[in-house]
Short mmCIF file of C-alpha atoms in Angstrom, two decimals:
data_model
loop_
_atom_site.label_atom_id
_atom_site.label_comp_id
_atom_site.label_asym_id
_atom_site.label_seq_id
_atom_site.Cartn_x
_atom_site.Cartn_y
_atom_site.Cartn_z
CA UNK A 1 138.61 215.29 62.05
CA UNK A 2 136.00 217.98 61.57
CA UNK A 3 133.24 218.28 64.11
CA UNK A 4 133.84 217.76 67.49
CA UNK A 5 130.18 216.86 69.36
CA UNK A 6 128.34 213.71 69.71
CA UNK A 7 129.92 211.92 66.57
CA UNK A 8 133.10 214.25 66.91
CA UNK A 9 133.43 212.55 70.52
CA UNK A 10 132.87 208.79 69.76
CA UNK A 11 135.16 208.70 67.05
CA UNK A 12 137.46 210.52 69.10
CA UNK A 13 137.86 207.76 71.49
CA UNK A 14 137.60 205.17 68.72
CA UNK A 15 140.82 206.85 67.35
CA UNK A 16 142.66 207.33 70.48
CA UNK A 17 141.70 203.44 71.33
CA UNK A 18 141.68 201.65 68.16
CA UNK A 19 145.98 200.64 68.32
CA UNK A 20 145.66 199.87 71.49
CA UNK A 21 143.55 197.37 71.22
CA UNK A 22 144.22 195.76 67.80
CA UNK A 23 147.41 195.08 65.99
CA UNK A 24 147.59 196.79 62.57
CA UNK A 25 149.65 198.01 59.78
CA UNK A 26 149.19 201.40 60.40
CA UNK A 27 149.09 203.16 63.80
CA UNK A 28 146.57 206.59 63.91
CA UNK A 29 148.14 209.76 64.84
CA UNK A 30 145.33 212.15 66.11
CA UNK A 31 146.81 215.05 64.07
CA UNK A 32 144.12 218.28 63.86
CA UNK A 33 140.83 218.59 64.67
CA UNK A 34 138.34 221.11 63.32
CA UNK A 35 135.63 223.18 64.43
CA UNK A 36 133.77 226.53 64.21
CA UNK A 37 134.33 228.04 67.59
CA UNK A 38 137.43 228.85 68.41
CA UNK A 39 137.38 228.43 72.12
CA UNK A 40 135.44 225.05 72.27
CA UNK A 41 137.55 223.21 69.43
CA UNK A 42 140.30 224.13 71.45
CA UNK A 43 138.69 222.63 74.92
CA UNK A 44 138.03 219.70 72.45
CA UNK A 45 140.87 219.01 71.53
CA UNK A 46 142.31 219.11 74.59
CA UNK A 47 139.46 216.64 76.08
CA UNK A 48 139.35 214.32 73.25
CA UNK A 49 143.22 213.75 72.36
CA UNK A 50 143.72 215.60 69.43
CA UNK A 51 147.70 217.16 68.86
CA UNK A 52 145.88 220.48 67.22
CA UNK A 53 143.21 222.37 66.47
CA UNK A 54 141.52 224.95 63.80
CA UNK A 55 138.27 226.32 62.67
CA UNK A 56 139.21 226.00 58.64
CA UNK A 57 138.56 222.24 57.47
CA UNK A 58 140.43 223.48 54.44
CA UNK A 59 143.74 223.22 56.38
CA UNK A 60 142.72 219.71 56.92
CA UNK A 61 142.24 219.03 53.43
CA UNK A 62 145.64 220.82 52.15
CA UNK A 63 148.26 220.00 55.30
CA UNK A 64 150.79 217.51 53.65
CA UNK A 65 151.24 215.09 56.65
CA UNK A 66 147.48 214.64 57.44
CA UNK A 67 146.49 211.44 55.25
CA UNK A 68 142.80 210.83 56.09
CA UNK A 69 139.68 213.51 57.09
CA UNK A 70 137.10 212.00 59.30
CA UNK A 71 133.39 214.14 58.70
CA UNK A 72 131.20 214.13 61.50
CA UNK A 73 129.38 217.68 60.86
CA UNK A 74 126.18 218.07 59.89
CA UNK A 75 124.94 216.74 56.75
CA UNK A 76 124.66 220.26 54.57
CA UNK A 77 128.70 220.20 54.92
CA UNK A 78 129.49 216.53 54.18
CA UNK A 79 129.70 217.22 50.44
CA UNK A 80 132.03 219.89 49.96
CA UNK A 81 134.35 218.61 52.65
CA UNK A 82 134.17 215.42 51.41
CA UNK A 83 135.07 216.39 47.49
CA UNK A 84 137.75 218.78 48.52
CA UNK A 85 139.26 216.40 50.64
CA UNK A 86 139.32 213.27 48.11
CA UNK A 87 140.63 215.45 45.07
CA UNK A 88 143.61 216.17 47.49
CA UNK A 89 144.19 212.44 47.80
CA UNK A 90 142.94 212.29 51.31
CA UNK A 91 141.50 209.38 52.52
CA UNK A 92 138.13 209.76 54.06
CA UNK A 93 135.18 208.45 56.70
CA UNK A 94 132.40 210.44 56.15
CA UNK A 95 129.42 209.98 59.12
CA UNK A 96 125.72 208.79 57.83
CA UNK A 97 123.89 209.60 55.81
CA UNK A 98 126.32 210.24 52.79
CA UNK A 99 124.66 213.35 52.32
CA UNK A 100 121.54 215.40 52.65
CA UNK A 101 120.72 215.05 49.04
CA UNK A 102 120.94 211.60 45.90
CA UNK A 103 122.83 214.07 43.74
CA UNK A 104 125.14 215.01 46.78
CA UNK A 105 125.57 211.56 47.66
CA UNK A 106 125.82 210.91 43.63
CA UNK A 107 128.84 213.33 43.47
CA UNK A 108 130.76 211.70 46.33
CA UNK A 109 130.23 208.26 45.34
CA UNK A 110 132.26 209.25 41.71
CA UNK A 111 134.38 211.31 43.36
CA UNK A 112 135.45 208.56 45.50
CA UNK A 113 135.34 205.95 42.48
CA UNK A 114 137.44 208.59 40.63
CA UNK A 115 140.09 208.77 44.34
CA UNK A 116 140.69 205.21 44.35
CA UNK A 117 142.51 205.39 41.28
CA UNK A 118 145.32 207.06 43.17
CA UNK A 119 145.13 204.94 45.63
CA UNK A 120 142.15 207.37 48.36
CA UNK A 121 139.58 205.14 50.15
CA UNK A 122 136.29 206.18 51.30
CA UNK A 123 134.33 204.59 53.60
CA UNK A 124 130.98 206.07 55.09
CA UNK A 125 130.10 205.47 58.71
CA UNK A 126 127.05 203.01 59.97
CA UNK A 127 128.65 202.01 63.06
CA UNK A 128 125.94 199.32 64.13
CA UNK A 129 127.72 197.13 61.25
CA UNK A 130 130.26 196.42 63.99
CA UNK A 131 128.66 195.26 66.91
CA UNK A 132 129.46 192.02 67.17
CA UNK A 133 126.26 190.42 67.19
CA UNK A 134 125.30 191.97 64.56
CA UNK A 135 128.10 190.87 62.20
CA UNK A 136 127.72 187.27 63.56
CA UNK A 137 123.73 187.67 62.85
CA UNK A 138 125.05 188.23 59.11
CA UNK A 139 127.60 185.32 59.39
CA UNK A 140 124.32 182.99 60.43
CA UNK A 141 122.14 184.51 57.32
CA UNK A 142 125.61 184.06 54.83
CA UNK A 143 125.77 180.52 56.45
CA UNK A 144 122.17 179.10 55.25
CA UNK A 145 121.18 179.06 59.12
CA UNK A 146 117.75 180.49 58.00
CA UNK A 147 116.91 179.36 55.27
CA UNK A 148 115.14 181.01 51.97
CA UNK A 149 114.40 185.05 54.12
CA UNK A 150 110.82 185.95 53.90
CA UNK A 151 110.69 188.64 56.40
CA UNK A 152 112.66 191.65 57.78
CA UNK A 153 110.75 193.98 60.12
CA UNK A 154 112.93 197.01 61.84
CA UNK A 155 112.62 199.51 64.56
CA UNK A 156 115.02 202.64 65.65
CA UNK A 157 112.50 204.28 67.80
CA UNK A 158 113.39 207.35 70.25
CA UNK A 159 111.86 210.18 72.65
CA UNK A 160 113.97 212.84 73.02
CA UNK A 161 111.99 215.69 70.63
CA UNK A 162 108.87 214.04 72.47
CA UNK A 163 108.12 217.65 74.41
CA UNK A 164 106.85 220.50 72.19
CA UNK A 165 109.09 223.19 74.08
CA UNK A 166 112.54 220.82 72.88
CA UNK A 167 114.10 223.52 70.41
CA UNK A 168 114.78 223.81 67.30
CA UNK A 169 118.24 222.38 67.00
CA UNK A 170 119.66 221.89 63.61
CA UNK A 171 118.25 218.40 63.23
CA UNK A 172 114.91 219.65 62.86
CA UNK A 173 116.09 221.73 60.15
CA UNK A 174 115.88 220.04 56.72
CA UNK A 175 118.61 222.90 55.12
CA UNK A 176 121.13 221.56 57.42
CA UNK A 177 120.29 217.66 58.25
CA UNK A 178 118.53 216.81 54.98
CA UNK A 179 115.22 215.09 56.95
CA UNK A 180 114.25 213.82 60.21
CA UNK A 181 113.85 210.55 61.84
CA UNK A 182 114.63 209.23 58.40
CA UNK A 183 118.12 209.85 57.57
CA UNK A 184 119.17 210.61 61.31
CA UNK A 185 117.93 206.89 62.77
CA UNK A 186 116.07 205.33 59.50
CA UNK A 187 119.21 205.20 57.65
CA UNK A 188 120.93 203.28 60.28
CA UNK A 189 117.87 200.21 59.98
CA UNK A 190 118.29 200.50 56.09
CA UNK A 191 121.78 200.10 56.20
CA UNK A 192 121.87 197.17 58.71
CA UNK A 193 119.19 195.11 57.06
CA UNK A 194 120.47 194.98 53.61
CA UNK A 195 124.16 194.32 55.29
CA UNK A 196 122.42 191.44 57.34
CA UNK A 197 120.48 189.86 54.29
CA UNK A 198 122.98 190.60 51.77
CA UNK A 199 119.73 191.91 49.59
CA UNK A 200 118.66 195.61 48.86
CA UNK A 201 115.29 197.44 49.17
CA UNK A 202 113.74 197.68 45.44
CA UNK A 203 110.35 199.37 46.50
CA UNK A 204 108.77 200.93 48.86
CA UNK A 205 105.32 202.66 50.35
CA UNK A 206 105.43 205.24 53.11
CA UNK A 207 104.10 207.90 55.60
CA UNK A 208 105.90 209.86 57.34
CA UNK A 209 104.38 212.92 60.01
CA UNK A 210 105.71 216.02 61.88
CA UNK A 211 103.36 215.77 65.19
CA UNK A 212 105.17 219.32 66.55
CA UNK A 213 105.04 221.91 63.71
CA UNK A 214 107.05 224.92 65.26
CA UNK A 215 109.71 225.06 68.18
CA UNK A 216 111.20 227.59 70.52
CA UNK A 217 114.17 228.64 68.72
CA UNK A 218 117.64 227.41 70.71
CA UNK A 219 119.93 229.87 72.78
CA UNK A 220 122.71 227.53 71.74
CA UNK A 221 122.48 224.71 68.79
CA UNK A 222 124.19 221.21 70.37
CA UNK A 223 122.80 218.58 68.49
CA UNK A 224 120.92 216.46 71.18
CA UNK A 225 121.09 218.71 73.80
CA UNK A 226 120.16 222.17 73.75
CA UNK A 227 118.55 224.73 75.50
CA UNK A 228 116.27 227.65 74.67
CA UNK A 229 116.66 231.34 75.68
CA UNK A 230 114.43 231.80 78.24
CA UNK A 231 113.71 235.34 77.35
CA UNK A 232 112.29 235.07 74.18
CA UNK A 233 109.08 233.62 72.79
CA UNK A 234 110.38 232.91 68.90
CA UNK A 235 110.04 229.59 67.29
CA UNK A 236 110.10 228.70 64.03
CA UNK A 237 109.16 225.95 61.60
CA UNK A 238 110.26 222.49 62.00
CA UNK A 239 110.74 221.19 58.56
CA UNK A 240 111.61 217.31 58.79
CA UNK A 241 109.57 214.85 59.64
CA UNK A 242 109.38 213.03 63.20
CA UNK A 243 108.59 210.09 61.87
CA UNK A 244 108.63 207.94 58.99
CA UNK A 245 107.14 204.23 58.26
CA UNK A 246 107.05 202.17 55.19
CA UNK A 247 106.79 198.82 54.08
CA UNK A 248 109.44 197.65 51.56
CA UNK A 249 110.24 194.95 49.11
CA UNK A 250 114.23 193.38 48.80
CA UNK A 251 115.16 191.84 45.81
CA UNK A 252 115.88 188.34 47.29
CA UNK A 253 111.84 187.90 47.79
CA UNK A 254 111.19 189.04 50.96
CA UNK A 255 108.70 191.51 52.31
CA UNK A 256 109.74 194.45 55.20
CA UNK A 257 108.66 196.63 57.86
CA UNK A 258 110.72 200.15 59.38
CA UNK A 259 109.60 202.13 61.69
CA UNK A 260 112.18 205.44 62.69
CA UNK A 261 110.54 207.92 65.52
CA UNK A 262 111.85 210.00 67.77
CA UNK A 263 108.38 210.26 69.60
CA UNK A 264 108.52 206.70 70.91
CA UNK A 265 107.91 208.23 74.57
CA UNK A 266 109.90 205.93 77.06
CA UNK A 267 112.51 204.47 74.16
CA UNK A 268 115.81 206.29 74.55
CA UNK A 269 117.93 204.71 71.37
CA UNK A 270 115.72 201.02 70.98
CA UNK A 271 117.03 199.90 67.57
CA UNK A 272 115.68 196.45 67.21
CA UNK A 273 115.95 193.98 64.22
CA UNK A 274 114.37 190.61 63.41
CA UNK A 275 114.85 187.99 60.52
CA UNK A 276 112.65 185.44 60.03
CA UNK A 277 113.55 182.50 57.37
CA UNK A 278 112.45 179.33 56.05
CA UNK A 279 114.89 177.38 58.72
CA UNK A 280 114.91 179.79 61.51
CA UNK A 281 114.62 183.37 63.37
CA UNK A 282 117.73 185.84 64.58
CA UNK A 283 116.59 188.86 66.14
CA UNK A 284 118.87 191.88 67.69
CA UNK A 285 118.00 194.29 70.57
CA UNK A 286 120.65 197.25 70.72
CA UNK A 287 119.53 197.72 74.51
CA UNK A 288 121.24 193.99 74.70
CA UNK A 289 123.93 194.50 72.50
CA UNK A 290 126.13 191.56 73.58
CA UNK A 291 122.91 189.04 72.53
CA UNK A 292 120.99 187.78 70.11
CA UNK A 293 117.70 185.49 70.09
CA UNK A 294 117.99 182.65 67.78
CA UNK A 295 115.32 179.78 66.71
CA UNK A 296 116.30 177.04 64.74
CA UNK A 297 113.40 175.15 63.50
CA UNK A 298 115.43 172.20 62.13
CA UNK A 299 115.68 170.95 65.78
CA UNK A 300 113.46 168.08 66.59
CA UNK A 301 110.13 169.98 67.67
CA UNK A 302 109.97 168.37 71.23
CA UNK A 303 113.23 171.11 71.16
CA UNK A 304 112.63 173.87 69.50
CA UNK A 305 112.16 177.42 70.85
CA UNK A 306 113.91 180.48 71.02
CA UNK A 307 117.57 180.64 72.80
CA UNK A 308 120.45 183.57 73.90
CA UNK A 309 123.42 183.12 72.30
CA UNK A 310 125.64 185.64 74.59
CA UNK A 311 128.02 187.46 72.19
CA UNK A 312 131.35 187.26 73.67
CA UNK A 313 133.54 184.72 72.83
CA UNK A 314 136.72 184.93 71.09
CA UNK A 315 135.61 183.29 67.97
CA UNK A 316 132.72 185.43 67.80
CA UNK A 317 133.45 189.10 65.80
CA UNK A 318 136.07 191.81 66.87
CA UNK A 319 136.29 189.91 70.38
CA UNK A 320 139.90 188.14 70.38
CA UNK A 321 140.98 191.59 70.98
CA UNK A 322 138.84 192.83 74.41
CA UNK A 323 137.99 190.66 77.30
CA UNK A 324 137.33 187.19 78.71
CA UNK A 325 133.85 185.52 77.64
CA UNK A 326 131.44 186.88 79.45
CA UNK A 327 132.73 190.31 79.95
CA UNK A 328 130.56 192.61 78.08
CA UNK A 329 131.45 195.36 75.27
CA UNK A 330 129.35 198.67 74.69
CA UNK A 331 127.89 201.25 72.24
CA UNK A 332 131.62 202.61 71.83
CA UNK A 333 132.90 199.49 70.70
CA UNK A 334 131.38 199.56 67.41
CA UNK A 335 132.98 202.85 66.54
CA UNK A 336 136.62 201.30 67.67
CA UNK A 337 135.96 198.32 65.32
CA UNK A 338 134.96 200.79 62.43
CA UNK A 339 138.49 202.67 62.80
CA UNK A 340 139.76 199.19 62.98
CA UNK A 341 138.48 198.01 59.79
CA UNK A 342 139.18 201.29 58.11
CA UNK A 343 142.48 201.80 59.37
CA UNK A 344 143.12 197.59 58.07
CA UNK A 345 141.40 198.53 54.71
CA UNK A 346 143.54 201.76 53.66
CA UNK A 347 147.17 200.26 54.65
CA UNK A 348 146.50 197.14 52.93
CA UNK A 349 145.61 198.97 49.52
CA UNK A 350 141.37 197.54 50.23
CA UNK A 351 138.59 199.03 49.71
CA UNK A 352 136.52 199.53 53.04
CA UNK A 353 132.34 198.93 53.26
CA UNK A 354 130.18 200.42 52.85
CA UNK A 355 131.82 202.73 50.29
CA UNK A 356 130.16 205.52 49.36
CA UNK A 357 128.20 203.73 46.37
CA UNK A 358 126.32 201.51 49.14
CA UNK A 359 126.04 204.90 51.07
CA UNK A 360 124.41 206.31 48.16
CA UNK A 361 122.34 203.16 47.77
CA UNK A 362 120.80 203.72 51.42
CA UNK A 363 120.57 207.55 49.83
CA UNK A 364 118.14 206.51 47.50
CA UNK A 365 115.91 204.38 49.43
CA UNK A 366 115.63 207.30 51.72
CA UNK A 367 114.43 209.32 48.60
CA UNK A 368 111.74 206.79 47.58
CA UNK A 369 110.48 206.87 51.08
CA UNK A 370 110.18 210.94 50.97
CA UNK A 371 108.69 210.50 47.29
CA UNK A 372 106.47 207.56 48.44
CA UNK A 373 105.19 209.64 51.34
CA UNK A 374 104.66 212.48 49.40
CA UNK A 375 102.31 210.80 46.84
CA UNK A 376 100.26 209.59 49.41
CA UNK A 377 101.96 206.33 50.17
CA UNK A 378 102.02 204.84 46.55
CA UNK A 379 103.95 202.34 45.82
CA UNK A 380 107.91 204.30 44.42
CA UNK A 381 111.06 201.93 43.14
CA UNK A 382 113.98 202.26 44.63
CA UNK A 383 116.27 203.83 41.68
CA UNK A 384 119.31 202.08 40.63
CA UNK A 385 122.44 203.75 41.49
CA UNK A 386 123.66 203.40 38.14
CA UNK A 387 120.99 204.93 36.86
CA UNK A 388 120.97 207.71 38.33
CA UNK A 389 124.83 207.88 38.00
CA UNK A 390 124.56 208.43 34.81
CA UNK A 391 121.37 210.34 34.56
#
């Protein structure tokens, strides 16, 4: 694995969890781990499980007895690593978004298309796919439960940037994270609605806004929690945007709303999701993860009205393997079902979703949102990922 923070840490534990929990064909040995610093990817590896450590991803790549490389740096690095590691016939999880970049992402996805020829599978990481409700939510949609869909309206909305002296971490710099609120949180909605409909964004019209221009600069870059250097007075430019909204079109019919902030003040990670249909409503909450809302508007109307179906049964998604009905699962959960379903997908010879051509899909709605915003909110197409593919 290289990267060993935030992401670095949950797939840690999905890794060192993942056999324990399910029975598959392949058991995960937690082999290397990579990072910059010398000193902390050493701690890390000690903390997270990992047999050794290095700061050259390269030895990754090349080591004979390490089969797949799991990305969770920063987006500027995701491409090279990624390449490098699939024309060694690694396998490869690559975090969200693909890339900073549609000709980054571009490159991957025929890279990979090119790797599964000899047998390397890709597979990009948008955990929220496996929560449990959320996959049933796309079992109820599959099923006809709602009907012809006529709306899909989406929310990822956070705070923690909301204080002007937060510094300038590397997500607020588009050279290393690509954009903002948009491919940090936005991606995650994109991705999630088009899995739950089983249609894709075609157009779209947007705004997006910085509301804090320039930042102290940090003593120490840690993702979501750094710190500034009390001594100095320097800031520089923050060059992604803190928020992005746009209204889309899918190409099943219906119409769409997203909203991605991190200046929601008071909303700590509130990813919320809603589909309404000709026959009936599902909505999602992440703060209620083990729930959904459902309305079924076949019932009789005396009734009709809006129930909790409580996500844990055995029959319901991923949950033969964990606990009793009732008992509750968590955030980390959906990261041990994504190593699940990879780990499933590369020992039986399958390809895993989303590959990196849906990743690069979600890619290129996020670049007809930037080019939609940028012209003033007029009205872009999504470009077809063939298209470009062979532009």
């Amino acid at each position: 694995m290289v990267g060993y923070a935030f992401m670095g840490a949950a797939h840690s534990q999905a890794w060192r969890t993942v056999n324990r929990v399910f029975d598959l064909p392949a058991r995960a040995r937690m082999a290397l781990i990579c990072g910059r610093d010398s000193g902390k990817v050493a701690e890390a590896a000690d903390r997270l499980g990992w047999d050794e450590h290095t700061t050259d991803w390269r030895e990754l790549v090349s080591r004979p007895d390490i089969d797949v490389v799991d990305i969770c740096t920063p987006g500027d690095s995701h491409a090279e690593i990624a390449l490098a590691a699939l024309a060694a016939g690694k396998h490869v999880l690559c975090e969200k978004p693909l890339a900073n970049t549609v000709a980054e992402a571009q490159e991957m996805a025929a890279a990979a298309a090119s790797a599964r020829a000899g047998g390397a599978r890709s597979m990009c990481g948008f955990n929220y796919r496996r929560v449990p409700a959320v996959a049933l939510m796309r079992q109820l949609v599959a099923e006809g439960r709602l009907g012809e869909i006529r709306h899909v309206r989406a929310t990822y909305l956070q705070d923690w940037i909301v204080d002007p002296q937060f510094p300038l971490v590397w997500r607020l710099r588009k050279e290393v994270s690509g954009s903002g609120a948009l491919g940090d949180i936005g991606a995650h909605i994109i991705d999630l609605t088009q899995y739950v409909t089983g249609q894709q964004i075609t157009g779209v019209s947007a705004v997006t806004e910085t509301f804090v221009k320039e930042r102290p600069l940090p003593s120490e870059s840690s993702g979501l929690a750094a710190q500034t250097d009390g001594g100095s007075a320097a800031t520089g430019p923050v060059t992604v945007d803190d928020a992005a909204i746009f209204v889309a079109r899918l190409n099943g019919g219906a119409l769409a709303t997203y909203e991605a902030t991190r200046f929601a003040t008071g909303r700590k990670n509130a990813l919320r999701v809603e589909i309404n249909g000709s026959l009936g409503t599902v909505a999602f909450d992440l703060e209620r993860l083990n729930e959904l809302e459902y309305y079924d508007a076949t019932r009789p109307a005396a009734e009709q009205g809006f129930s909790r179906i409580l996500v844990t049964e055995s029959d319901h998604p991923y949950l033969s393997a964990w606990w009793p009905p009732g008992h509750i699962i968590g955030y980390e959960h959906s990261f041990t079902h994504q190593m699940r379903d990879f780990i499933e997908a590369v020992a039986t010879g399958v390809d895993p979703s989303p590959s990196f051509a849906e990743a690069l899909q979600v890619q290129l709605v996020l670049d007809a949102v930037v080019r939609s915003a940028e012209l003033g909110s007029l009205w872009t197409a999504v470009e077809p990922a063939l298209a470009t593919a062979t532009a």
